[in-house]
Coordinates of C-alpha atoms (C1' of nucleotides) in Angstrom, one line a residue:
Chain A
X1 CA -0.1 -0.1 -0.1
X2 CA 1.1 3.5 -0.6
X3 CA 1.9 4.7 2.9
X4 CA 2.2 8.3 1.4
X5 CA 4.9 9.9 3.6
X6 CA 4.1 13.7 3.8
X7 CA 5.7 15.7 1.0
X8 CA 8.8 17.5 2.2
X9 CA 8.0 19.8 -1.2
X10 CA 5.8 23.0 -1.4
X11 CA 2.9 22.1 -3.7
X12 CA 4.5 24.5 -6.3
X13 CA 7.8 22.7 -6.0
X14 CA 6.1 19.4 -6.5
X15 CA 4.6 20.7 -9.9
X16 CA 8.0 21.6 -10.8
X17 CA 9.2 18.1 -10.3
X18 CA 6.4 16.7 -12.0
X19 CA 7.0 18.9 -14.9
X20 CA 10.7 18.2 -14.9
X21 CA 10.1 14.4 -14.8
X22 CA 8.0 14.7 -17.9
X23 CA 10.7 16.9 -19.7
X24 CA 13.1 13.8 -18.9
X25 CA 10.9 10.9 -19.6
X26 CA 9.7 12.0 -23.0
X27 CA 12.8 14.1 -24.3
X28 CA 16.1 12.5 -22.4
X29 CA 18.3 13.9 -20.1
X30 CA 19.9 16.3 -22.5
X31 CA 16.5 18.1 -22.7
X32 CA 16.1 18.3 -19.1
X33 CA 17.0 21.9 -18.8
X34 CA 15.7 24.6 -16.6
X35 CA 14.2 26.4 -19.8
X36 CA 12.3 23.3 -20.8
X37 CA 10.9 22.8 -17.5
X38 CA 9.9 26.2 -17.2
X39 CA 8.2 26.0 -20.6
X40 CA 6.2 22.9 -19.8
X41 CA 4.8 25.0 -16.8
X42 CA 4.0 27.9 -19.0
X43 CA 6.7 30.3 -17.2
X44 CA 10.3 31.5 -17.6
X45 CA 13.4 29.7 -16.3
X46 CA 14.4 32.0 -13.6
X47 CA 11.0 31.6 -11.8
X48 CA 12.3 28.3 -10.9
X49 CA 14.8 29.4 -8.7
X50 CA 12.5 30.7 -6.3
X51 CA 11.6 27.1 -5.7
X52 CA 15.0 25.3 -6.1
X53 CA 18.4 27.0 -5.4
X54 CA 19.9 25.4 -8.6
X55 CA 19.5 22.5 -10.9
X56 CA 21.0 20.1 -8.8
X57 CA 18.5 20.2 -6.4
X58 CA 15.9 20.1 -8.9
X59 CA 17.6 16.6 -10.3
X60 CA 18.0 15.1 -7.0
X61 CA 14.4 15.7 -6.2
X62 CA 13.2 13.7 -9.5
X63 CA 16.0 11.0 -8.3
X64 CA 14.5 10.7 -4.9
X65 CA 11.3 10.1 -6.2
X66 CA 12.9 7.5 -8.3
X67 CA 14.1 5.4 -5.6
X68 CA 10.8 5.5 -3.8
X69 CA 8.9 4.4 -7.0
X70 CA 11.6 1.7 -7.3
X71 CA 11.6 0.4 -3.5
X72 CA 7.8 0.4 -4.1
X73 CA 8.4 -2.0 -6.9
X74 CA 10.7 -4.2 -5.0
X75 CA 8.3 -4.1 -1.9
X76 CA 5.6 -5.5 -4.2
X77 CA 7.4 -8.0 -6.1
X78 CA 7.3 -11.9 -5.4
X79 CA 3.8 -10.9 -3.9
X80 CA 3.0 -12.5 -0.8
X81 CA 6.5 -13.7 0.6
X82 CA 9.9 -12.5 0.7
X83 CA 10.7 -11.6 -3.0
X84 CA 13.5 -13.9 -4.6
X85 CA 16.4 -12.4 -6.8
X86 CA 14.5 -13.3 -10.1
X87 CA 11.4 -11.6 -9.0
X88 CA 13.6 -8.4 -8.3
X89 CA 15.1 -8.9 -11.5
X90 CA 12.2 -8.9 -13.5
X91 CA 10.9 -5.6 -11.4
X92 CA 14.3 -4.1 -11.8
X93 CA 14.4 -4.8 -15.7
X94 CA 10.9 -3.5 -16.1
X95 CA 11.5 -0.2 -14.0
X96 CA 14.5 0.8 -16.3
X97 CA 12.4 -0.2 -19.5
X98 CA 9.5 1.9 -18.4
X99 CA 11.5 4.7 -17.5
X100 CA 14.7 4.5 -19.5
X101 CA 15.8 8.4 -18.9
X102 CA 15.3 7.8 -15.4
X103 CA 17.1 5.0 -14.6
X104 CA 20.3 6.6 -16.4
X105 CA 19.6 9.6 -14.2
X106 CA 19.4 7.6 -11.0
X107 CA 22.1 4.9 -11.7
X108 CA 24.5 6.2 -14.4
X109 CA 26.3 8.9 -12.7
X110 CA 27.8 10.4 -9.4
X111 CA 25.3 10.4 -7.0
X112 CA 24.5 13.6 -5.1
X113 CA 23.6 11.7 -2.0
X114 CA 23.5 14.9 0.1
X115 CA 20.8 16.2 -1.9
X116 CA 18.6 13.3 -1.8
X117 CA 15.5 12.6 1.0
X118 CA 17.1 10.3 3.5
X119 CA 16.9 6.7 3.5
X120 CA 15.4 6.5 -0.2
X121 CA 18.6 4.5 -1.5
X122 CA 18.8 2.6 1.4
X123 CA 15.0 1.8 1.0
X124 CA 15.2 0.7 -2.4
X125 CA 18.6 -1.4 -1.8
X126 CA 17.0 -3.7 1.1
X127 CA 14.8 -6.1 -0.8
X128 CA 17.8 -6.8 -2.7
X129 CA 20.2 -7.6 0.2
X130 CA 17.3 -9.7 1.8
X131 CA 16.6 -11.8 -1.4
X132 CA 20.4 -12.3 -1.5
X133 CA 20.3 -14.0 1.9
X134 CA 21.5 -11.1 3.4
X135 CA 24.8 -11.6 1.7
X136 CA 26.1 -8.0 0.9
X137 CA 28.7 -9.6 -1.5
X138 CA 26.1 -11.5 -3.5
X139 CA 23.8 -8.6 -3.4
X140 CA 26.3 -6.3 -5.0
X141 CA 27.3 -8.7 -7.8
X142 CA 23.6 -9.4 -8.5
X143 CA 22.7 -5.8 -8.8
X144 CA 25.9 -5.2 -10.9
X145 CA 24.8 -8.1 -13.3
X146 CA 21.4 -6.3 -13.4
X147 CA 22.9 -3.1 -13.7
X148 CA 25.4 -4.0 -16.5
X149 CA 22.2 -5.8 -18.5
X150 CA 20.1 -2.9 -18.3
X151 CA 22.7 -0.4 -19.4
X152 CA 24.0 -2.7 -22.2
X153 CA 20.2 -3.2 -23.3
X154 CA 19.5 0.9 -23.1
X155 CA 22.6 1.8 -24.9
X156 CA 21.9 -0.8 -27.7
X157 CA 25.3 -2.4 -27.1
X158 CA 24.1 -6.0 -28.1
X159 CA 24.6 -7.1 -31.9
X160 CA 20.9 -6.8 -33.4
X161 CA 20.2 -10.3 -33.3
X162 CA 21.5 -11.1 -29.5
X163 CA 18.9 -13.0 -27.5
X164 CA 19.1 -10.7 -24.6
X165 CA 16.1 -12.5 -22.4
X166 CA 18.5 -15.7 -23.0
X167 CA 21.6 -13.6 -21.4
X168 CA 19.3 -12.7 -18.6
X169 CA 18.3 -16.1 -17.9
X170 CA 21.7 -17.3 -18.1
X171 CA 22.9 -14.7 -15.7
X172 CA 20.2 -15.2 -13.0
X173 CA 20.5 -19.0 -13.3
X174 CA 24.4 -18.6 -12.2
X175 CA 23.2 -16.4 -9.3
X176 CA 20.5 -18.5 -8.1
X177 CA 22.1 -21.9 -8.3
X178 CA 23.5 -23.2 -5.0
Chain B
X1 CA 53.0 -9.1 -30.2
X2 CA 52.0 -5.8 -31.5
X3 CA 51.1 -6.8 -35.3
X4 CA 50.9 -2.9 -36.1
X5 CA 48.6 -3.1 -38.8
X6 CA 49.1 0.3 -40.9
X7 CA 47.4 3.4 -39.5
X8 CA 44.1 4.5 -41.4
X9 CA 45.0 8.1 -40.3
X10 CA 47.2 10.8 -41.8
X11 CA 50.2 11.5 -39.4
X12 CA 48.5 15.0 -38.6
X13 CA 45.2 13.1 -37.7
X14 CA 47.3 10.8 -35.5
X15 CA 48.7 13.7 -33.5
X16 CA 45.2 15.0 -33.1
X17 CA 43.9 11.7 -31.7
X18 CA 46.8 11.4 -29.2
X19 CA 45.9 15.1 -28.1
X20 CA 42.2 14.3 -27.8
X21 CA 43.2 10.8 -25.8
X22 CA 45.3 13.1 -23.2
X23 CA 42.5 15.6 -23.0
X24 CA 39.9 12.8 -22.4
X25 CA 42.1 10.5 -20.0
X26 CA 43.4 13.7 -18.0
X27 CA 40.4 15.7 -17.8
X28 CA 37.3 13.7 -18.2
X29 CA 34.7 13.5 -21.0
X30 CA 33.1 16.8 -20.5
X31 CA 36.7 18.5 -21.2
X32 CA 36.8 16.6 -24.6
X33 CA 35.8 19.7 -26.7
X34 CA 37.3 20.8 -30.0
X35 CA 38.8 24.0 -28.3
X36 CA 40.5 21.8 -25.8
X37 CA 42.2 19.3 -28.1
X38 CA 43.6 22.2 -30.4
X39 CA 44.9 24.0 -27.3
X40 CA 46.8 20.9 -26.7
X41 CA 48.2 21.1 -30.0
X42 CA 49.0 24.8 -29.7
X43 CA 46.4 25.4 -32.6
X44 CA 42.8 26.7 -32.9
X45 CA 39.7 24.6 -32.9
X46 CA 38.6 25.4 -36.5
X47 CA 42.2 23.7 -37.8
X48 CA 41.0 20.4 -36.9
X49 CA 38.1 20.3 -39.5
X50 CA 40.6 20.0 -42.0
X51 CA 41.6 16.6 -40.4
X52 CA 38.2 15.3 -38.9
X53 CA 34.8 16.2 -40.6
X54 CA 33.1 16.6 -37.0
X55 CA 33.4 15.5 -33.5
X56 CA 31.8 12.4 -33.7
X57 CA 34.4 11.3 -36.2
X58 CA 37.3 12.2 -33.6
X59 CA 35.7 10.3 -30.8
X60 CA 35.3 7.3 -33.0
X61 CA 38.9 7.3 -33.8
X62 CA 39.5 7.2 -30.2
X63 CA 37.1 4.5 -29.1
X64 CA 38.6 2.6 -32.2
X65 CA 41.7 2.5 -30.7
X66 CA 40.4 1.8 -27.2
X67 CA 39.1 -1.3 -28.7
X68 CA 42.3 -2.7 -30.3
X69 CA 44.0 -1.8 -27.0
X70 CA 41.6 -3.7 -25.3
X71 CA 41.8 -6.5 -27.5
X72 CA 45.3 -6.6 -27.1
X73 CA 44.9 -6.8 -23.4
X74 CA 42.7 -9.9 -23.6
X75 CA 44.7 -11.5 -26.1
X76 CA 47.5 -11.2 -23.4
X77 CA 45.6 -12.7 -20.7
X78 CA 45.8 -16.1 -19.2
X79 CA 49.5 -16.1 -21.1
X80 CA 50.0 -19.4 -22.9
X81 CA 46.7 -21.1 -23.6
X82 CA 43.3 -19.6 -24.1
X83 CA 42.1 -17.1 -21.4
X84 CA 39.6 -18.1 -18.9
X85 CA 36.8 -16.0 -17.8
X86 CA 38.4 -15.1 -14.8
X87 CA 41.6 -13.8 -16.5
X88 CA 39.3 -11.6 -18.8
X89 CA 37.6 -10.2 -15.8
X90 CA 40.8 -9.1 -14.2
X91 CA 42.2 -7.8 -17.6
X92 CA 38.8 -6.0 -18.1
X93 CA 38.7 -4.4 -14.5
X94 CA 42.5 -3.2 -15.1
X95 CA 41.7 -1.6 -18.3
X96 CA 38.8 0.3 -16.7
X97 CA 40.7 1.5 -13.9
X98 CA 43.7 2.6 -16.0
X99 CA 41.6 4.4 -18.5
X100 CA 38.1 5.3 -16.8
X101 CA 37.2 8.2 -19.1
X102 CA 38.1 6.3 -22.1
X103 CA 36.3 3.3 -20.7
X104 CA 33.0 5.6 -20.3
X105 CA 33.3 6.9 -23.8
X106 CA 33.7 3.4 -25.0
X107 CA 31.0 1.6 -23.2
X108 CA 28.4 4.0 -21.4
X109 CA 26.9 5.4 -24.7
X110 CA 25.2 4.6 -27.9
X111 CA 28.2 3.4 -30.2
X112 CA 28.4 4.9 -33.6
X113 CA 29.5 1.6 -35.4
X114 CA 29.3 3.3 -38.8
X115 CA 32.2 5.4 -37.8
X116 CA 34.5 2.7 -36.4
X117 CA 37.4 1.1 -37.8
X118 CA 35.8 -2.1 -39.1
X119 CA 36.3 -5.3 -37.1
X120 CA 37.5 -3.7 -33.8
X121 CA 34.4 -4.3 -31.6
X122 CA 34.4 -8.0 -33.1
X123 CA 38.0 -8.4 -32.1
X124 CA 37.6 -7.5 -28.3
X125 CA 34.4 -9.5 -27.8
X126 CA 35.9 -12.7 -29.4
X127 CA 38.2 -13.9 -26.5
X128 CA 35.2 -13.3 -24.0
X129 CA 33.1 -15.6 -26.5
X130 CA 35.7 -18.0 -26.3
X131 CA 36.1 -18.0 -22.8
X132 CA 32.6 -18.8 -22.2
X133 CA 32.7 -21.9 -24.1
X134 CA 31.4 -20.3 -27.1
X135 CA 28.3 -19.9 -25.6
X136 CA 26.8 -16.1 -26.5
X137 CA 24.5 -16.0 -23.7
X138 CA 27.2 -16.9 -21.3
X139 CA 29.6 -14.2 -22.8
X140 CA 26.9 -11.7 -22.7
X141 CA 25.9 -12.2 -19.4
X142 CA 29.5 -12.5 -17.9
X143 CA 30.2 -8.9 -19.9
X144 CA 27.2 -7.6 -18.2
X145 CA 28.3 -8.2 -14.8
X146 CA 31.7 -6.9 -15.5
X147 CA 30.2 -3.8 -17.1
X148 CA 28.2 -3.5 -14.1
X149 CA 30.8 -3.9 -11.5
X150 CA 33.1 -1.6 -13.5
X151 CA 30.6 1.2 -14.0
X152 CA 29.0 1.0 -10.1
X153 CA 32.8 1.1 -9.2
X154 CA 33.8 4.2 -11.6
X155 CA 30.4 6.1 -10.5
X156 CA 31.1 5.7 -6.9
X157 CA 27.9 3.8 -6.2
X158 CA 28.9 1.2 -3.9
X159 CA 28.7 2.4 -0.2
X160 CA 32.1 3.5 1.5
X161 CA 32.8 0.3 3.3
X162 CA 31.7 -2.0 0.4
X163 CA 34.1 -4.8 -0.2
X164 CA 34.2 -4.4 -3.9
X165 CA 36.6 -7.3 -4.6
X166 CA 34.5 -9.8 -2.7
X167 CA 31.6 -8.8 -4.7
X168 CA 33.9 -9.2 -8.0
X169 CA 34.8 -12.7 -6.8
X170 CA 31.4 -13.8 -5.7
X171 CA 30.3 -12.8 -9.3
X172 CA 33.2 -14.6 -11.0
X173 CA 32.3 -17.6 -8.8
X174 CA 29.1 -17.8 -9.9
X175 CA 29.6 -17.5 -13.5
X176 CA 32.3 -19.9 -13.3
X177 CA 30.8 -22.7 -11.4
X178 CA 29.5 -25.7 -13.1
Chain C
dG1 C1' 47.6 23.2 -42.5
dT2 C1' 46.5 27.2 -40.1
dC3 C1' 44.3 31.5 -39.2
dT4 C1' 40.6 35.4 -38.0
dA5 C1' 35.9 36.4 -37.9
dT6 C1' 32.0 34.8 -37.5
dA7 C1' 27.2 32.2 -37.2
dT8 C1' 24.6 29.7 -34.4
dC9 C1' 22.8 28.1 -30.6
dA10 C1' 22.0 27.1 -25.6
dA11 C1' 23.2 26.2 -21.0
dG12 C1' 23.0 28.0 -15.6
dA13 C1' 22.2 31.7 -13.0
dT14 C1' 21.2 36.9 -10.8
dA15 C1' 19.2 41.6 -10.2
dG16 C1' 15.7 43.8 -9.4
dA17 C1' 10.8 45.6 -10.7
dC18 C1' 5.9 44.3 -10.2
Chain D
dG1 C1' 5.4 33.7 -7.8
dT2 C1' 6.4 35.7 -12.1
dC3 C1' 8.5 38.7 -14.7
dT4 C1' 12.1 41.2 -18.2
dA5 C1' 16.8 41.9 -18.9
dT6 C1' 21.2 40.6 -18.7
dC7 C1' 25.4 37.9 -17.5
dT8 C1' 28.8 34.6 -18.2
dT9 C1' 30.2 30.9 -20.4
dG10 C1' 31.1 27.6 -23.7
dA11 C1' 30.0 24.4 -27.4
dT12 C1' 30.0 23.1 -32.9
dA13 C1' 30.8 24.1 -36.9
dT14 C1' 31.6 27.3 -41.5
dA15 C1' 33.8 30.7 -44.7
dG16 C1' 37.5 32.9 -46.7
dA17 C1' 42.2 34.4 -46.4
dC18 C1' 47.2 33.1 -46.1

DNA sequence: GTCTATATCAAGATAGAC
DNA sequence: GTCTATCTTGATATAGAC
């Protein structure tokens, strides 16, 4: 269930984050500019600075939302009991494919942790740790596999005829064999 | 041994690629601008366009070199016989750590294959395919793991205390267990 | 092979009025 | 909360002279 924590943003700041998210997802990271975000709201770029100190802060708000949404997907995976690594991998891949530009913003660069809503990154990581048998090394290795597959998929690095599903299956079988 | 194929570039173009590579490796991808490359050679940016049609072509020349160097590392790994996946993983990680900005240029974005020197990507991929028992799915899964680990390492995504070595070992063991 | 001059475009951000 | 006007910076690329 959506536990709906109180929003840390003012109503107008929330509208700005929503607009920024729309720009990002529909036009890509390069199009995520203060001008474009403002234009989507029918205002001018300088007005945004009354609500966010700079662009980094706005991006961090998008990323914090992304981690919460990813965590919710993880927490709803393998419904009923504890999620298995295969369930989380499916949820992870689905999230990345549904929001490719958001995924890259969240994972493919240095993370300004000092600007994030506290705890959101950890919340998204916890289900993976648990599914890996509370083995941090195994959780990190599995995460790396999923991240690598996702990025290679998103950037179109596999050859045209490649069976991406089979590569996912092969990797997951390796990580879940005992 | 370095079989030294004939250079496809004119001598001056080769100097430009060398300068560009130096800018990239020492200052990062954002600093890889036509102005900065020219400045390193003591000339002006417009002069570069007599040697390369545009920036994409210059980047592609850097990337082609990178694939050749990566292939050479792979071909020299596990010296003597055929390389094992663990050997290639070590070589892969070493390459990425020695040339982090080059690595990201090569792997972390869409690849302009139409601008590459033909065959260089395939040459770097072949040793991995062979080490994976000529199983393309296994080769791709192992590559994804290595790429994911590398990117998470380069972007500083693992928590401060994380034992990255152990995560590599855990993943490699998963892929090499039978 | 390199130059100057320039076109074109666009980014983040600030000052100060309303 | 938004505006206009502006600053500052910097990118790729072309034209045409030397």
